[in-house]
mmCIF file of C-alpha atoms in Angstrom:
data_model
loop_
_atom_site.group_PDB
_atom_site.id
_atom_site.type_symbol
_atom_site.label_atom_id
_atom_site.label_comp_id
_atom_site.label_asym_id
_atom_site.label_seq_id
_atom_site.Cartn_x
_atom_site.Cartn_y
_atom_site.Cartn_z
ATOM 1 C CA UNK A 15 -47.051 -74.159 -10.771
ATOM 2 C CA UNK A 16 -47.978 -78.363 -11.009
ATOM 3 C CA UNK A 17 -50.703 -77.490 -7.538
ATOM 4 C CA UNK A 18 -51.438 -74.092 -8.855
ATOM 5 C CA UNK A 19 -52.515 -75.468 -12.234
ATOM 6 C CA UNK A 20 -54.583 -78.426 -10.646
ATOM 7 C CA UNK A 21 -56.298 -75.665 -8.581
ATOM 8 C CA UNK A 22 -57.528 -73.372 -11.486
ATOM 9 C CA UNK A 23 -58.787 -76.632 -13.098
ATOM 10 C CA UNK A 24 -61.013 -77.900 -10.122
ATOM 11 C CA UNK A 25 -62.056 -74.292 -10.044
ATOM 12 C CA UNK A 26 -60.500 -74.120 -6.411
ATOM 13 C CA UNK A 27 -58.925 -70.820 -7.751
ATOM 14 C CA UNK A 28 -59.037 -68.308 -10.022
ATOM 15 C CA UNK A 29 -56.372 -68.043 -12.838
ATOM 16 C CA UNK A 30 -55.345 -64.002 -13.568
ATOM 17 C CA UNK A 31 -55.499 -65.077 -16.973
ATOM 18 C CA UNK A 32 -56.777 -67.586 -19.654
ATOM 19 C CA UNK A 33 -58.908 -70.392 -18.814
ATOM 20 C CA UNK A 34 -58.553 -73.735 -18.354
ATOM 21 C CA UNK A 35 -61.735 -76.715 -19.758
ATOM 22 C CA UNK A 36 -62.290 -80.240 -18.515
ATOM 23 C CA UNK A 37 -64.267 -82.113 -20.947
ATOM 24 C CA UNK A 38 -64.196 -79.368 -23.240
ATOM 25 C CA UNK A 39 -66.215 -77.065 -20.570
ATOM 26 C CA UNK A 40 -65.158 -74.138 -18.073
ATOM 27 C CA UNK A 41 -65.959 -75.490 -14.768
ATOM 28 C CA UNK A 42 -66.465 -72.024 -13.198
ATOM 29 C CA UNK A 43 -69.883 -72.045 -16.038
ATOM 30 C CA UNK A 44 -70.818 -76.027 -16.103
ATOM 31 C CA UNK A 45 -70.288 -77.258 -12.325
ATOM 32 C CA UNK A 46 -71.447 -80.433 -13.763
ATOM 33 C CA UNK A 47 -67.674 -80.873 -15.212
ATOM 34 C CA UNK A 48 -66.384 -81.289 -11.605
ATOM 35 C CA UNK A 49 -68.965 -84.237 -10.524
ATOM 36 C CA UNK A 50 -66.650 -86.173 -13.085
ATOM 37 C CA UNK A 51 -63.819 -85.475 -11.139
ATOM 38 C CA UNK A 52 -61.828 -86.964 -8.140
ATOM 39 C CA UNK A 53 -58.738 -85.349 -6.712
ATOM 40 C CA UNK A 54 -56.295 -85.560 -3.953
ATOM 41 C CA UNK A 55 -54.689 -82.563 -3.948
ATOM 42 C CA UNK A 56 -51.518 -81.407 -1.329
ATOM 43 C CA UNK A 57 -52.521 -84.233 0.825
ATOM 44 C CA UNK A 58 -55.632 -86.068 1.964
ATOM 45 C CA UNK A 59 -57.688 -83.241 5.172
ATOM 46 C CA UNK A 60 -60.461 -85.181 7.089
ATOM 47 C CA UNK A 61 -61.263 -85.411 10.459
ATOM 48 C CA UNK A 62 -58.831 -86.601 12.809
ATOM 49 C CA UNK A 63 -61.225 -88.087 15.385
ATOM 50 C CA UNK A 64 -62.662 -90.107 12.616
ATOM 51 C CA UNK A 65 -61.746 -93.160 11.140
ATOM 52 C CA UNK A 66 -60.617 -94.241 7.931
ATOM 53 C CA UNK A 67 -63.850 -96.116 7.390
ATOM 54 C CA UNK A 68 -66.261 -93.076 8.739
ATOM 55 C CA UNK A 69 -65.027 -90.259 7.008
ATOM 56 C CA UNK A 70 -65.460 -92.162 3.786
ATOM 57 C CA UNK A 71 -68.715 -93.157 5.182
ATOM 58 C CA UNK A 72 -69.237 -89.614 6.034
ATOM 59 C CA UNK A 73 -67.956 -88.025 2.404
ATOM 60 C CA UNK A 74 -70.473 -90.985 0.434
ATOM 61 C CA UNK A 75 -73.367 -88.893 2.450
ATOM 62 C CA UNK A 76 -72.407 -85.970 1.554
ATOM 63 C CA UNK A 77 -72.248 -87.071 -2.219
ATOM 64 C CA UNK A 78 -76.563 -88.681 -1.734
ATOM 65 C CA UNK A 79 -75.398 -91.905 -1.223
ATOM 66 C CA UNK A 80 -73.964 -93.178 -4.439
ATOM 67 C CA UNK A 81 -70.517 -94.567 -4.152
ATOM 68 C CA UNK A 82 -68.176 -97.342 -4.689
ATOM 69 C CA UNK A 83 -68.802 -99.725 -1.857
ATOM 70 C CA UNK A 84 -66.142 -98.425 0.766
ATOM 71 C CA UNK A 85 -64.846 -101.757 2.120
ATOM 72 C CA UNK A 86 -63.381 -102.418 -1.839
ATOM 73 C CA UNK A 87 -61.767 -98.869 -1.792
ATOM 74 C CA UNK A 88 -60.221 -99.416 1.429
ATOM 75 C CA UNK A 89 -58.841 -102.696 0.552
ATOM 76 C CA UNK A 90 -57.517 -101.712 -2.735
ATOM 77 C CA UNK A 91 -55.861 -98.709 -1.142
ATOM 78 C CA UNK A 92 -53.787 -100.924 1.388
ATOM 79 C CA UNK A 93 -56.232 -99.533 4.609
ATOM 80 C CA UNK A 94 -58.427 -102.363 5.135
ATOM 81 C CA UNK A 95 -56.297 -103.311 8.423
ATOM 82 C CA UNK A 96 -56.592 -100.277 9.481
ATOM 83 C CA UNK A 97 -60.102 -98.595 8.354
ATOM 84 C CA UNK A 98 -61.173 -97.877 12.190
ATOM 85 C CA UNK A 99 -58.067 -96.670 13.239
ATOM 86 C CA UNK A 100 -58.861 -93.027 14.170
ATOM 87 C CA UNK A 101 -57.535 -90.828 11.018
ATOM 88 C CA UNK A 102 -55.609 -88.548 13.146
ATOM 89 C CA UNK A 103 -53.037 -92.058 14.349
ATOM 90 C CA UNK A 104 -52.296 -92.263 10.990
ATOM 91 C CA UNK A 105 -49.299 -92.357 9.224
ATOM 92 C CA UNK A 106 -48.774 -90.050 6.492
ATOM 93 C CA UNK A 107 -48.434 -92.381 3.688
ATOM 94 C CA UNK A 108 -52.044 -93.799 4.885
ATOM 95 C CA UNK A 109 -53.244 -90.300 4.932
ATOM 96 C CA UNK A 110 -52.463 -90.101 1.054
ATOM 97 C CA UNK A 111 -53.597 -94.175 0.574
ATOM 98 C CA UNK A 112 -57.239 -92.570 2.386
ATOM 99 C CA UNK A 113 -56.840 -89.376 0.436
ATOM 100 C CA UNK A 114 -56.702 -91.463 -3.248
ATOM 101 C CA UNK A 115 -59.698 -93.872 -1.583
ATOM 102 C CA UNK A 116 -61.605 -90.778 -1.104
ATOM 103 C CA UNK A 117 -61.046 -89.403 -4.884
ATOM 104 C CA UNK A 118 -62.015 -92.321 -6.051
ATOM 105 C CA UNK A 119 -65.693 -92.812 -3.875
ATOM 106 C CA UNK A 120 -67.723 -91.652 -6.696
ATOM 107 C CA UNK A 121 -66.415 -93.321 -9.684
ATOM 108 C CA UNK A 122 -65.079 -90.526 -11.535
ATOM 109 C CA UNK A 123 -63.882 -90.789 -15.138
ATOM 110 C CA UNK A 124 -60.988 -87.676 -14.603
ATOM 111 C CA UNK A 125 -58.832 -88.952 -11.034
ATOM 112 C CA UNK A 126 -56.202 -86.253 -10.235
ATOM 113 C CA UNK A 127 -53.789 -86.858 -8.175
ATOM 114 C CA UNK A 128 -50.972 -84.075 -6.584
ATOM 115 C CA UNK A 129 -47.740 -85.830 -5.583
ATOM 116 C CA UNK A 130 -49.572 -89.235 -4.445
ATOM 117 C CA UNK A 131 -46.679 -90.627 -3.345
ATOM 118 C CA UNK A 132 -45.452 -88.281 -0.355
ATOM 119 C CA UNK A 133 -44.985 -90.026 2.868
ATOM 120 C CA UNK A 134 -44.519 -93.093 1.162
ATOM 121 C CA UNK A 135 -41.478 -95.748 1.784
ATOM 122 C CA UNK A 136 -40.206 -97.319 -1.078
ATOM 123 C CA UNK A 137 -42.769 -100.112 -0.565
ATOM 124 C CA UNK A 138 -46.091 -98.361 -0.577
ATOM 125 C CA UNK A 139 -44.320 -96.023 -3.305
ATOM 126 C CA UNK A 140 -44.630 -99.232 -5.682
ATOM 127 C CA UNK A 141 -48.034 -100.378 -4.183
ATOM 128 C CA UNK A 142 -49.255 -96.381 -5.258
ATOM 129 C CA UNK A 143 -47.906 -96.662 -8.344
ATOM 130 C CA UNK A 144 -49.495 -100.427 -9.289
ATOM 131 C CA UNK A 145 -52.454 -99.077 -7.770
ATOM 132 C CA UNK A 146 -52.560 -95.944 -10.010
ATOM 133 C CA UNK A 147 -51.818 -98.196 -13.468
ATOM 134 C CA UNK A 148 -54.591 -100.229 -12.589
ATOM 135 C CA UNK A 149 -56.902 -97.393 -12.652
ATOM 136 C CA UNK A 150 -56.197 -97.071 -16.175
ATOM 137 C CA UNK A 151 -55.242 -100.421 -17.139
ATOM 138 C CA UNK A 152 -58.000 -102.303 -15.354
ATOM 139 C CA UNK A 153 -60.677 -99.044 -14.797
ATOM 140 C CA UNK A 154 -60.314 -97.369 -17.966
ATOM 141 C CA UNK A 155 -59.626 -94.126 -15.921
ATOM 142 C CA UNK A 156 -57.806 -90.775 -16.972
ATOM 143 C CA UNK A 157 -54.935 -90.180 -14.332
ATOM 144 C CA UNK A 158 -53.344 -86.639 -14.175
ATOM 145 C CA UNK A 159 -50.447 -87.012 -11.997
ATOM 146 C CA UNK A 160 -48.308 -84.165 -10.720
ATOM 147 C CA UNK A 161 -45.085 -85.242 -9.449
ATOM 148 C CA UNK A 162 -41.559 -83.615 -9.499
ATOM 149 C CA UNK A 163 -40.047 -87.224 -9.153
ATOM 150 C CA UNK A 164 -39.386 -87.747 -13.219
ATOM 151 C CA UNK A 165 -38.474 -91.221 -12.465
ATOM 152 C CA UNK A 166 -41.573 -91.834 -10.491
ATOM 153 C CA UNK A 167 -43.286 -90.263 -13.462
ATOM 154 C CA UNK A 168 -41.699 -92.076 -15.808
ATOM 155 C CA UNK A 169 -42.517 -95.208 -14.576
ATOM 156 C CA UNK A 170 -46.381 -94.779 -14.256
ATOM 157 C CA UNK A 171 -47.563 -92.457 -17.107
ATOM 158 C CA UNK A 172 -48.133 -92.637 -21.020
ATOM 159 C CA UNK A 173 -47.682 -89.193 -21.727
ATOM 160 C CA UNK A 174 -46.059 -86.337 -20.088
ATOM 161 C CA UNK A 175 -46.366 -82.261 -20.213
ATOM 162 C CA UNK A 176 -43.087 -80.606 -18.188
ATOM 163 C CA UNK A 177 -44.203 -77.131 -16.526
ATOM 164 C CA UNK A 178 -40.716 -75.301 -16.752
ATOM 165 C CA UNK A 179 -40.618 -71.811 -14.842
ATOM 166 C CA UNK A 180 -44.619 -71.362 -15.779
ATOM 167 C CA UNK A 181 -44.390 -72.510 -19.095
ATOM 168 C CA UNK A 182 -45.521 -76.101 -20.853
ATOM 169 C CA UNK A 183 -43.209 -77.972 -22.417
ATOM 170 C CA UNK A 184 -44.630 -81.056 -24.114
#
């Protein structure tokens, strides 16, 4: 239900019923909605025989140009070391650390992010969450984070909303 529900909301599919609004708006009638968006969801897909630094490169082109400047993202994401390593060599912890570099690229004010933390160790689990609290903290950004770790949950987020056999529980 947690990737279904951040699917209908990026419009990436259809719900059978009801509707879901970011910023007040259906995104499947104001597309503009979605350009206020960045997501990682189940796990960062680029190309393989690209590197870190060149897909990003590659998705800022795609978006006309405007961007954060990708040498910041990379470093703040732990991939600095490592941003012309070809994607496909890398680990999949730096997968999701490219993954959250890439949903952030064009500043968006909504950042969702699907179970950020898989493929993690326990060290770059804490270096994911820091880095997520500082996108509020220090960015003033809205995180929606869907985990099924409640501790990992617990420790990052303000507020919560439980989805219990299809049903929200606040």
């Amino acid at each position: 239900g947690k990737t279904t529900t951040i699917r209908i909301l990026l419009d990436l599919v259809r719900p059978s019923h009801g509707k879901a609004y970011l910023f007040g708006k259906d995104p499947r009638r104001d597309r503009s909605t979605l350009r206020r968006v960045g997501a990682l969801v189940e796990g960062a897909a680029f190309y393989p025989y690209l590197s870190g630094r060149a897909n990003l490169e590659l998705l800022r082109r795609m978006n006309g140009g405007k961007s954060q400047p990708i040498e910041g993202l990379l470093d703040r994401v732990g991939l600095k070391a490592h941003a012309d390593d070809r994607f496909g060599s890398y680990s999949t912890g730096m997968k999701q650390r490219l993954g959250i570099a890439a949903s952030l690229l064009h500043d968006p004010d909504l950042v969702i992010l699907d179970v950020p933390t898989n493929g993690l160790d326990p060290v770059g689990m804490v270096e994911m969450r820091d880095l997520i609290r500082s996108l509020v903290d220090r960015d003033g950004k809205t995180v929606f984070l869907s985990s099924h770790h409640l501790g990992e949950v617990e420790q990052i987020c303000d507020r919560v909303a439980i989805i219990d056999n299809g049903h929200l529980l606040r």
